[in-house]
Tab-separated table of C-alpha atoms (C1' of nucleotides) in Angstrom:
chain	number	residue	atom	x	y	z
W	1	UNK	CA	135.179	154.394	145.357
W	2	UNK	CA	134.613	152.884	141.720
W	3	UNK	CA	135.428	155.796	139.631
W	4	UNK	CA	136.594	155.791	135.996
W	5	UNK	CA	139.976	155.733	136.979
W	6	UNK	CA	140.067	152.513	138.158
W	7	UNK	CA	139.399	151.234	134.487
W	8	UNK	CA	141.954	153.055	132.812
W	9	UNK	CA	141.034	151.651	129.619
W	10	UNK	CA	137.777	154.305	129.986
W	11	UNK	CA	139.660	157.024	131.345
W	12	UNK	CA	138.711	160.350	129.190
W	13	UNK	CA	142.345	161.770	129.753
W	14	UNK	CA	145.061	159.829	129.258
W	15	UNK	CA	148.559	160.776	129.604
W	16	UNK	CA	150.159	162.536	126.266
W	17	UNK	CA	152.101	159.844	124.280
W	18	UNK	CA	154.163	160.324	120.913
W	19	UNK	CA	151.582	157.352	120.153
W	20	UNK	CA	147.673	157.595	119.346
W	21	UNK	CA	145.028	155.481	119.681
W	22	UNK	CA	142.597	155.869	116.895
W	23	UNK	CA	139.413	153.569	116.563
W	24	UNK	CA	136.124	153.402	114.772
W	25	UNK	CA	138.095	152.973	111.934
W	26	UNK	CA	137.172	152.051	108.336
W	27	UNK	CA	137.780	147.989	108.015
W	28	UNK	CA	140.375	147.861	105.336
W	29	UNK	CA	142.242	150.846	106.589
W	30	UNK	CA	145.574	151.485	105.250
W	31	UNK	CA	149.243	152.810	106.083
W	32	UNK	CA	148.932	155.474	103.963
W	33	UNK	CA	145.371	156.705	105.148
W	34	UNK	CA	146.745	157.054	108.817
W	35	UNK	CA	149.697	159.099	107.769
W	36	UNK	CA	147.948	161.509	105.851
W	37	UNK	CA	145.525	161.997	108.717
W	38	UNK	CA	148.528	162.667	110.915
W	39	UNK	CA	150.798	164.453	108.636
W	40	UNK	CA	148.934	167.899	108.976
W	41	UNK	CA	150.298	168.271	112.882
W	42	UNK	CA	153.926	166.277	112.193
W	43	UNK	CA	156.248	163.914	111.296
W	44	UNK	CA	154.500	160.186	111.061
W	45	UNK	CA	157.322	158.029	111.720
W	46	UNK	CA	155.197	154.581	112.478
W	47	UNK	CA	151.728	153.386	112.081
W	48	UNK	CA	149.881	150.378	112.658
W	49	UNK	CA	146.862	149.729	111.585
W	50	UNK	CA	143.958	146.654	111.167
W	51	UNK	CA	144.798	145.807	114.723
W	52	UNK	CA	142.358	144.831	117.270
W	53	UNK	CA	139.580	142.103	117.050
W	54	UNK	CA	137.585	143.894	114.283
W	55	UNK	CA	140.627	145.113	112.732
W	56	UNK	CA	139.331	148.931	113.031
W	57	UNK	CA	142.089	150.567	115.167
W	58	UNK	CA	145.232	151.610	114.698
W	59	UNK	CA	148.104	153.806	116.004
W	60	UNK	CA	149.824	156.840	114.852
W	61	UNK	CA	153.584	157.718	116.259
W	62	UNK	CA	154.695	161.066	116.347
W	63	UNK	CA	158.280	162.478	115.848
W	64	UNK	CA	157.596	164.478	118.710
W	65	UNK	CA	155.541	164.919	121.289
W	66	UNK	CA	154.416	167.840	120.923
W	67	UNK	CA	152.919	166.865	117.531
W	68	UNK	CA	150.983	164.008	119.117
W	69	UNK	CA	149.648	167.286	121.437
W	70	UNK	CA	148.551	169.177	118.324
W	71	UNK	CA	146.293	166.718	116.646
W	72	UNK	CA	144.851	165.549	120.067
W	73	UNK	CA	144.260	169.250	120.661
W	74	UNK	CA	143.288	170.314	117.280
W	75	UNK	CA	140.500	167.354	117.401
W	76	UNK	CA	139.961	168.027	120.826
W	77	UNK	CA	137.971	171.397	119.880
W	78	UNK	CA	137.623	171.075	116.195
W	79	UNK	CA	133.711	170.839	114.957
W	80	UNK	CA	134.898	168.495	112.371
W	81	UNK	CA	136.064	165.342	113.511
W	82	UNK	CA	139.054	163.234	112.519
W	83	UNK	CA	137.699	161.051	109.125
W	84	UNK	CA	139.132	158.466	107.338
W	85	UNK	CA	136.496	157.704	104.244
W	86	UNK	CA	134.061	159.687	105.524
W	87	UNK	CA	133.952	157.482	108.728
W	88	UNK	CA	134.376	159.220	111.991
W	89	UNK	CA	137.641	158.298	113.808
W	90	UNK	CA	138.062	158.306	117.880
W	91	UNK	CA	141.592	159.137	118.599
W	92	UNK	CA	143.140	159.247	122.200
W	93	UNK	CA	146.650	159.186	123.580
W	94	UNK	CA	147.855	155.756	123.204
W	95	UNK	CA	148.773	153.938	126.743
W	96	UNK	CA	151.746	152.697	125.034
W	97	UNK	CA	154.892	155.250	124.183
W	98	UNK	CA	155.883	153.851	120.988
W	99	UNK	CA	154.683	151.433	118.278
W	100	UNK	CA	156.578	148.234	118.636
W	101	UNK	CA	157.742	145.554	115.738
W	102	UNK	CA	155.353	147.427	113.400
W	103	UNK	CA	156.625	145.383	110.566
W	104	UNK	CA	156.504	141.583	110.446
W	105	UNK	CA	157.222	139.030	108.128
W	106	UNK	CA	153.318	139.142	107.958
W	107	UNK	CA	153.050	142.753	106.958
W	108	UNK	CA	155.853	142.830	104.129
W	109	UNK	CA	154.499	141.974	100.926
W	110	UNK	CA	155.669	139.040	98.892
W	111	UNK	CA	153.647	136.590	96.484
W	112	UNK	CA	153.159	133.929	98.739
W	113	UNK	CA	150.128	133.998	100.873
W	114	UNK	CA	149.706	132.381	104.323
W	115	UNK	CA	146.249	131.422	104.431
W	116	UNK	CA	144.673	130.047	107.698
W	117	UNK	CA	141.001	128.443	107.041
W	118	UNK	CA	139.049	129.041	109.859
W	119	UNK	CA	135.582	126.934	110.630
W	120	UNK	CA	134.432	123.537	111.844
W	121	UNK	CA	134.826	122.228	108.704
W	122	UNK	CA	138.229	123.878	107.322
W	123	UNK	CA	140.058	120.756	106.416
W	124	UNK	CA	137.309	119.494	104.039
W	125	UNK	CA	138.596	122.358	101.758
W	126	UNK	CA	140.105	120.807	99.174
W	127	UNK	CA	143.523	122.276	97.533
W	128	UNK	CA	140.776	122.700	94.100
W	129	UNK	CA	138.787	125.029	95.699
W	130	UNK	CA	141.240	127.172	97.154
W	131	UNK	CA	142.693	127.330	93.647
W	132	UNK	CA	139.578	128.427	92.647
W	133	UNK	CA	139.108	130.929	94.693
W	134	UNK	CA	142.503	132.583	94.278
W	135	UNK	CA	142.848	132.326	91.008
W	136	UNK	CA	140.289	135.091	90.481
W	137	UNK	CA	143.228	137.720	91.346
W	138	UNK	CA	146.064	135.762	88.579
W	139	UNK	CA	147.690	132.847	87.597
W	140	UNK	CA	148.182	130.511	91.227
W	141	UNK	CA	151.776	128.821	91.041
W	142	UNK	CA	151.650	126.778	93.625
W	143	UNK	CA	149.752	125.314	96.544
W	144	UNK	CA	150.465	123.987	99.241
W	145	UNK	CA	148.272	122.816	102.791
W	146	UNK	CA	149.444	121.764	105.997
W	147	UNK	CA	148.239	121.325	109.517
W	148	UNK	CA	149.345	123.758	112.726
W	149	UNK	CA	148.646	124.556	115.540
W	150	UNK	CA	147.044	127.648	113.917
W	151	UNK	CA	144.847	125.182	112.513
W	152	UNK	CA	144.437	124.163	108.439
W	153	UNK	CA	146.969	126.456	106.709
W	154	UNK	CA	147.396	126.830	103.185
W	155	UNK	CA	150.376	128.630	101.267
W	156	UNK	CA	149.374	130.202	97.831
W	157	UNK	CA	152.159	131.136	95.616
W	158	UNK	CA	151.171	133.765	92.889
W	159	UNK	CA	153.961	135.705	90.365
W	160	UNK	CA	154.490	138.781	92.185
W	161	UNK	CA	153.439	140.583	95.286
W	162	UNK	CA	151.134	142.767	93.703
W	163	UNK	CA	149.322	139.692	92.508
W	164	UNK	CA	149.379	138.460	96.040
W	165	UNK	CA	148.635	142.146	97.372
W	166	UNK	CA	145.266	142.127	95.780
W	167	UNK	CA	143.977	138.569	96.939
W	168	UNK	CA	144.915	139.084	100.188
W	169	UNK	CA	143.087	142.729	100.217
W	170	UNK	CA	140.060	141.026	98.648
W	171	UNK	CA	139.684	137.885	100.454
W	172	UNK	CA	141.500	138.321	103.981
W	173	UNK	CA	138.764	137.746	106.599
W	174	UNK	CA	136.084	136.907	103.804
W	175	UNK	CA	134.245	133.466	103.766
W	176	UNK	CA	135.095	131.283	101.094
W	177	UNK	CA	131.551	131.429	98.564
W	178	UNK	CA	129.086	129.001	99.937
W	179	UNK	CA	128.876	127.877	96.496
W	180	UNK	CA	132.229	126.454	95.947
W	181	UNK	CA	131.654	123.876	99.423
W	182	UNK	CA	128.927	121.405	99.678
W	183	UNK	CA	125.663	121.902	101.316
W	184	UNK	CA	127.106	120.355	104.575
W	185	UNK	CA	130.155	122.257	105.056
W	186	UNK	CA	129.826	124.956	107.798
W	187	UNK	CA	131.369	128.875	106.695
W	188	UNK	CA	135.299	129.088	106.108
W	189	UNK	CA	136.942	132.154	106.981
W	190	UNK	CA	139.976	133.071	105.110
W	191	UNK	CA	142.874	134.675	107.225
W	192	UNK	CA	145.838	135.866	105.344
W	193	UNK	CA	149.077	136.711	105.770
W	194	UNK	CA	152.312	137.593	103.634
W	195	UNK	CA	154.462	134.606	103.811
W	196	UNK	CA	158.629	135.016	103.847
W	197	UNK	CA	158.439	132.175	101.387
W	198	UNK	CA	159.338	133.206	97.328
W	199	UNK	CA	159.080	130.014	95.943
W	200	UNK	CA	157.685	127.080	97.623
W	201	UNK	CA	159.060	123.475	97.059
W	202	UNK	CA	156.364	121.279	95.813
W	203	UNK	CA	157.450	117.310	95.096
W	204	UNK	CA	154.267	116.165	93.788
W	205	UNK	CA	150.793	116.901	92.795
W	206	UNK	CA	148.654	115.211	96.114
W	207	UNK	CA	145.381	116.290	97.712
W	208	UNK	CA	148.125	118.399	100.100
W	209	UNK	CA	150.230	120.307	97.037
W	210	UNK	CA	149.885	121.163	94.072
W	211	UNK	CA	152.745	123.294	91.409
W	212	UNK	CA	150.667	124.437	88.701
W	213	UNK	CA	153.306	125.498	86.797
W	214	UNK	CA	154.194	121.700	86.103
W	215	UNK	CA	151.348	119.967	85.264
W	216	UNK	CA	153.305	116.861	84.484
W	217	UNK	CA	155.296	116.835	87.945
W	218	UNK	CA	154.350	113.117	89.528
W	219	UNK	CA	151.579	112.052	91.469
W	220	UNK	CA	152.468	111.559	94.588
W	221	UNK	CA	151.902	107.549	95.111
W	222	UNK	CA	149.791	108.114	98.530
W	223	UNK	CA	147.359	110.418	96.673
W	224	UNK	CA	147.038	107.300	93.700
W	225	UNK	CA	146.529	104.169	95.680
W	226	UNK	CA	144.533	103.665	98.846
W	227	UNK	CA	142.915	106.542	100.128
W	228	UNK	CA	142.765	107.817	96.277
W	229	UNK	CA	141.713	111.667	98.113
W	230	UNK	CA	143.676	113.032	94.782
W	231	UNK	CA	140.749	112.022	92.892
W	232	UNK	CA	137.772	112.941	95.234
W	233	UNK	CA	135.947	116.160	95.408
W	234	UNK	CA	134.970	117.561	98.178
W	235	UNK	CA	131.852	115.854	98.328
W	236	UNK	CA	133.607	112.510	97.916
W	237	UNK	CA	132.781	112.220	94.806
W	238	UNK	CA	135.049	110.619	91.993
W	239	UNK	CA	136.655	112.591	89.653
W	240	UNK	CA	137.101	112.173	86.005
W	241	UNK	CA	141.161	112.791	84.949
W	242	UNK	CA	141.172	116.192	84.416
W	243	UNK	CA	141.537	117.731	80.900
W	244	UNK	CA	141.941	120.527	78.729
W	245	UNK	CA	139.014	119.477	77.095
W	246	UNK	CA	135.604	119.953	78.446
W	247	UNK	CA	132.551	117.947	77.317
W	248	UNK	CA	129.385	120.002	78.323
W	249	UNK	CA	125.915	118.699	77.775
W	250	UNK	CA	123.242	120.708	77.932
W	251	UNK	CA	119.805	120.232	79.512
W	252	UNK	CA	116.910	121.897	79.158
W	253	UNK	CA	117.594	123.421	76.079
W	254	UNK	CA	114.607	126.066	75.245
W	255	UNK	CA	116.981	128.099	73.306
W	256	UNK	CA	119.116	127.527	70.692
W	257	UNK	CA	122.698	127.371	72.131
W	258	UNK	CA	125.093	128.408	69.186
W	259	UNK	CA	128.616	128.334	68.949
W	260	UNK	CA	129.254	132.043	69.574
W	261	UNK	CA	126.980	131.579	72.540
W	262	UNK	CA	129.056	128.887	74.301
W	263	UNK	CA	132.127	130.943	73.514
W	264	UNK	CA	131.286	133.746	74.887
W	265	UNK	CA	130.217	131.926	78.361
W	266	UNK	CA	133.468	129.668	78.475
W	267	UNK	CA	135.772	133.071	77.356
W	268	UNK	CA	135.025	134.018	80.749
W	269	UNK	CA	137.715	131.655	81.809
W	270	UNK	CA	140.429	132.087	79.395
W	271	UNK	CA	140.561	131.705	75.697
W	272	UNK	CA	138.948	129.046	74.214
W	273	UNK	CA	141.162	127.268	71.294
W	274	UNK	CA	137.823	125.305	69.674
W	275	UNK	CA	134.681	123.885	69.811
W	276	UNK	CA	132.914	121.362	68.336
W	277	UNK	CA	129.050	120.878	68.885
W	278	UNK	CA	127.528	117.865	68.280
W	279	UNK	CA	124.202	115.516	68.980
W	280	UNK	CA	123.871	112.905	71.331
W	281	UNK	CA	120.817	110.978	71.879
W	282	UNK	CA	119.017	114.203	70.875
W	283	UNK	CA	120.731	116.262	73.087
W	284	UNK	CA	123.079	118.922	72.248
W	285	UNK	CA	126.664	118.251	73.368
W	286	UNK	CA	130.034	120.493	72.780
W	287	UNK	CA	133.454	119.730	73.304
W	288	UNK	CA	135.416	123.211	74.144
W	289	UNK	CA	139.176	122.795	74.321
W	290	UNK	CA	141.194	125.226	76.400
W	291	UNK	CA	144.833	125.477	76.039
W	292	UNK	CA	145.808	124.052	79.345
W	293	UNK	CA	144.543	121.937	82.212
W	294	UNK	CA	143.941	124.329	84.926
W	295	UNK	CA	141.817	127.054	82.943
W	296	UNK	CA	139.415	124.023	82.090
W	297	UNK	CA	139.461	123.316	85.559
W	298	UNK	CA	138.442	126.772	86.720
W	299	UNK	CA	135.482	126.945	84.283
W	300	UNK	CA	134.395	123.396	84.976
W	301	UNK	CA	134.270	124.702	88.720
W	302	UNK	CA	132.597	127.816	87.959
W	303	UNK	CA	129.791	126.696	85.166
W	304	UNK	CA	128.927	122.596	86.417
W	305	UNK	CA	125.440	123.034	87.089
W	306	UNK	CA	125.042	126.513	86.029
W	307	UNK	CA	122.329	127.770	83.310
W	308	UNK	CA	123.329	129.763	80.486
W	309	UNK	CA	119.640	132.029	80.641
W	310	UNK	CA	118.204	133.100	83.327
W	311	UNK	CA	115.249	130.951	84.448
W	312	UNK	CA	116.495	127.491	84.479
W	313	UNK	CA	117.449	127.344	80.548
W	314	UNK	CA	120.320	125.473	78.792
W	315	UNK	CA	121.330	124.201	81.974
W	316	UNK	CA	125.354	123.005	81.728
W	317	UNK	CA	126.389	119.559	82.740
W	318	UNK	CA	130.700	119.454	82.211
W	319	UNK	CA	132.762	116.957	82.820
W	320	UNK	CA	136.506	116.493	81.376
W	321	UNK	CA	136.732	114.428	78.335
W	322	UNK	CA	139.392	112.321	76.875
W	323	UNK	CA	140.518	114.433	74.140
W	324	UNK	CA	142.868	116.822	74.330
W	325	UNK	CA	143.270	118.152	71.141
W	326	UNK	CA	140.111	118.534	68.965
W	327	UNK	CA	140.302	118.202	65.241
W	328	UNK	CA	138.470	120.472	63.626
W	329	UNK	CA	137.840	119.878	59.711
W	330	UNK	CA	135.958	123.038	59.112
W	331	UNK	CA	134.840	126.224	60.766
W	332	UNK	CA	130.939	126.318	60.419
W	333	UNK	CA	128.057	126.901	63.110
W	334	UNK	CA	128.916	123.789	64.530
W	335	UNK	CA	132.617	123.545	64.858
W	336	UNK	CA	135.525	126.049	64.856
W	337	UNK	CA	139.273	126.529	65.056
W	338	UNK	CA	139.337	129.597	67.252
W	339	UNK	CA	143.711	129.473	67.307
W	340	UNK	CA	143.092	130.234	63.250
W	341	UNK	CA	143.533	133.833	62.285
W	342	UNK	CA	140.186	134.638	61.182
W	343	UNK	CA	139.266	138.410	60.138
W	344	UNK	CA	135.716	137.700	60.104
W	345	UNK	CA	135.465	136.582	63.796
W	346	UNK	CA	133.835	138.667	66.063
W	347	UNK	CA	135.084	138.274	69.755
W	348	UNK	CA	138.662	138.237	69.857
W	349	UNK	CA	140.126	136.875	73.037
W	350	UNK	CA	143.394	138.284	74.950
W	351	UNK	CA	145.636	136.004	74.672
W	352	UNK	CA	146.484	135.649	78.072
W	353	UNK	CA	146.355	131.951	78.104
W	354	UNK	CA	145.059	131.281	81.350
W	355	UNK	CA	146.975	133.645	83.452
W	356	UNK	CA	144.499	136.168	84.541
W	357	UNK	CA	141.329	134.454	84.436
W	358	UNK	CA	139.324	137.482	85.761
W	359	UNK	CA	141.106	139.788	83.225
W	360	UNK	CA	139.336	137.923	80.658
W	361	UNK	CA	136.208	138.570	81.710
W	362	UNK	CA	136.089	141.817	79.464
W	363	UNK	CA	132.874	140.900	77.831
W	364	UNK	CA	130.258	143.811	78.163
W	365	UNK	CA	127.414	141.378	78.930
W	366	UNK	CA	126.781	143.024	82.270
W	367	UNK	CA	123.583	145.049	82.002
W	368	UNK	CA	120.041	143.229	82.201
W	369	UNK	CA	119.646	140.030	82.651
W	370	UNK	CA	116.959	139.210	80.156
W	371	UNK	CA	114.379	137.312	81.700
W	372	UNK	CA	112.869	134.510	78.714
W	373	UNK	CA	109.687	136.337	78.439
W	374	UNK	CA	110.997	139.843	77.375
W	375	UNK	CA	113.274	139.031	74.431
W	376	UNK	CA	114.466	142.055	72.632
W	377	UNK	CA	114.250	140.670	69.440
W	378	UNK	CA	111.366	138.071	69.031
W	379	UNK	CA	113.675	135.805	67.072
W	380	UNK	CA	116.464	135.934	69.482
W	381	UNK	CA	117.124	134.020	72.558
W	382	UNK	CA	117.884	136.267	75.497
W	383	UNK	CA	121.277	137.593	76.290
W	384	UNK	CA	123.370	134.889	77.688
W	385	UNK	CA	125.389	136.096	80.520
W	386	UNK	CA	129.378	135.695	80.563
W	387	UNK	CA	130.735	133.846	83.045
W	388	UNK	CA	132.342	135.904	85.540
W	389	UNK	CA	130.962	139.383	84.501
W	390	UNK	CA	132.763	142.953	85.014
W	391	UNK	CA	129.980	144.021	86.074
W	392	UNK	CA	130.976	142.981	89.436
W	393	UNK	CA	133.141	146.060	89.929
W	394	UNK	CA	131.187	148.553	92.141
W	395	UNK	CA	129.981	151.587	90.063
W	396	UNK	CA	132.574	153.405	92.188
W	397	UNK	CA	134.606	156.255	90.774
W	398	UNK	CA	137.942	154.960	92.269
W	399	UNK	CA	141.245	154.974	90.218
W	400	UNK	CA	142.186	151.477	89.548
W	401	UNK	CA	145.492	150.698	91.819
W	402	UNK	CA	147.001	148.696	89.083
W	403	UNK	CA	146.258	147.406	85.767
W	404	UNK	CA	145.396	143.835	85.913
W	405	UNK	CA	143.042	144.026	89.070
W	406	UNK	CA	139.392	144.669	87.889
W	407	UNK	CA	138.644	143.883	91.368
W	408	UNK	CA	138.019	147.096	93.395
W	409	UNK	CA	137.597	146.284	97.330
W	410	UNK	CA	133.762	147.244	97.962
W	411	UNK	CA	133.990	149.947	100.707
W	412	UNK	CA	131.450	148.123	103.016
W	413	UNK	CA	131.131	144.239	103.117
W	414	UNK	CA	129.592	141.651	101.266
W	415	UNK	CA	131.246	140.603	97.466
W	416	UNK	CA	134.551	138.810	97.458
W	417	UNK	CA	135.817	138.985	93.935
W	418	UNK	CA	134.257	139.418	90.740
W	419	UNK	CA	131.800	136.852	89.946
W	420	UNK	CA	132.576	134.807	92.604
W	421	UNK	CA	129.975	136.317	94.809
W	422	UNK	CA	128.243	137.117	91.583
W	423	UNK	CA	127.369	134.064	90.498
W	424	UNK	CA	124.900	132.378	93.523
W	425	UNK	CA	122.925	135.857	92.876
W	426	UNK	CA	124.210	137.094	96.440
W	427	UNK	CA	123.234	141.197	94.961
W	428	UNK	CA	124.480	142.765	92.430
W	429	UNK	CA	124.054	141.421	88.686
W	430	UNK	CA	124.788	138.044	88.298
W	431	UNK	CA	126.668	137.041	85.203
W	432	UNK	CA	125.311	133.534	85.055
W	433	UNK	CA	122.224	132.971	87.341
W	434	UNK	CA	122.452	129.939	89.344
W	435	UNK	CA	119.719	127.650	89.349
W	436	UNK	CA	120.843	124.450	91.153
W	437	UNK	CA	117.466	123.157	89.632
R	1	DA	C1'	133.743	153.006	119.844
R	2	DG	C1'	137.724	151.666	124.019
R	3	DC	C1'	145.078	149.899	123.335
R	4	DA	C1'	149.107	146.029	119.275
R	5	DC	C1'	153.716	139.714	118.946
R	6	DA	C1'	150.113	136.387	116.120
DNA sequence: AGCACA
């Protein structure tokens, strides 16, 4: 007869085992949470979580069989189900007698992440896009990309395991934000584990590898001649040589764009050293100087085509300037050197020097997006919104895990990092209104 | 909501 016992995976009773199988766990359940759950019943000697296709299953191994029996028995008769983060979890004896090989290299936290980019067009994802995505969590030292049987992969090197972990926790299983990819590219999912590497060897800057700690590393010949892929963007457009100075031109300038506004907007990505504004053919342009090329790249990629004000006003167009160091003769309403101490200056910047882009998002312009018609002060332009606003942090009474990551992984899906999901208006309060006009 | 070395 086709009894239940012919389908062992659906049996209601498993023979007892020191190992318990848990299911219906929250997506990012931690080993600590599993230990907490099992602790009242005995000594948890091993755990394995995030297993199974949906990463919502786990195992707990007790030191003693009786402890496992105690836990199963307790919840079998309890009116309160076992819970993790308020979510009911279902448990039963595992059909294995022990958890095997719990810790592989992929589980041991390190400063280098192994990133697999999944998707039809995975290999069209440029190293610059990856750099942008991972820079939200801290300074990215190096990136290498390569093709393996697993698909298109990258190694991303951070300063330390903590930073790498925050990036991994936030990005694993998520897609690369759509607005970072050109429209014809299908969604790309990131799968992230730890790599055993601690320091990547990058010999050349190329379309396959970058060392951001050494921008003067020679550019690979293969990247210069012939294919010229080094200078090709995702959409195949040719890019100007990168520079630490950005040239911004402002289109549809319904509102006065002041030096302070520009400073605020561009400071979201790192310390702004100097700004010079001028008119060119009746349109406003500005040169914005960062201490390094990397910060300028991040700012350019994030801000290009976006509007300072809601409603498509003051749309930014950015290119790399030929300048590397602006000569500011005088500090006035059109030009300023922020590297010169000035007690009268508002909005001082923490001197993180591009180390932690997210850390510089501390501007509290995260409140209302002022529509052009509803200005509070008739004479004032609407409040511009700082690039990657701190408003992205979900309003959950949750302690910061560490001091340098404003990102708190949301209990439930959609957002990625501060700003990242914010910018294209995918919920929350977008710091920058993407209008793509 | 259903058993893991990739």
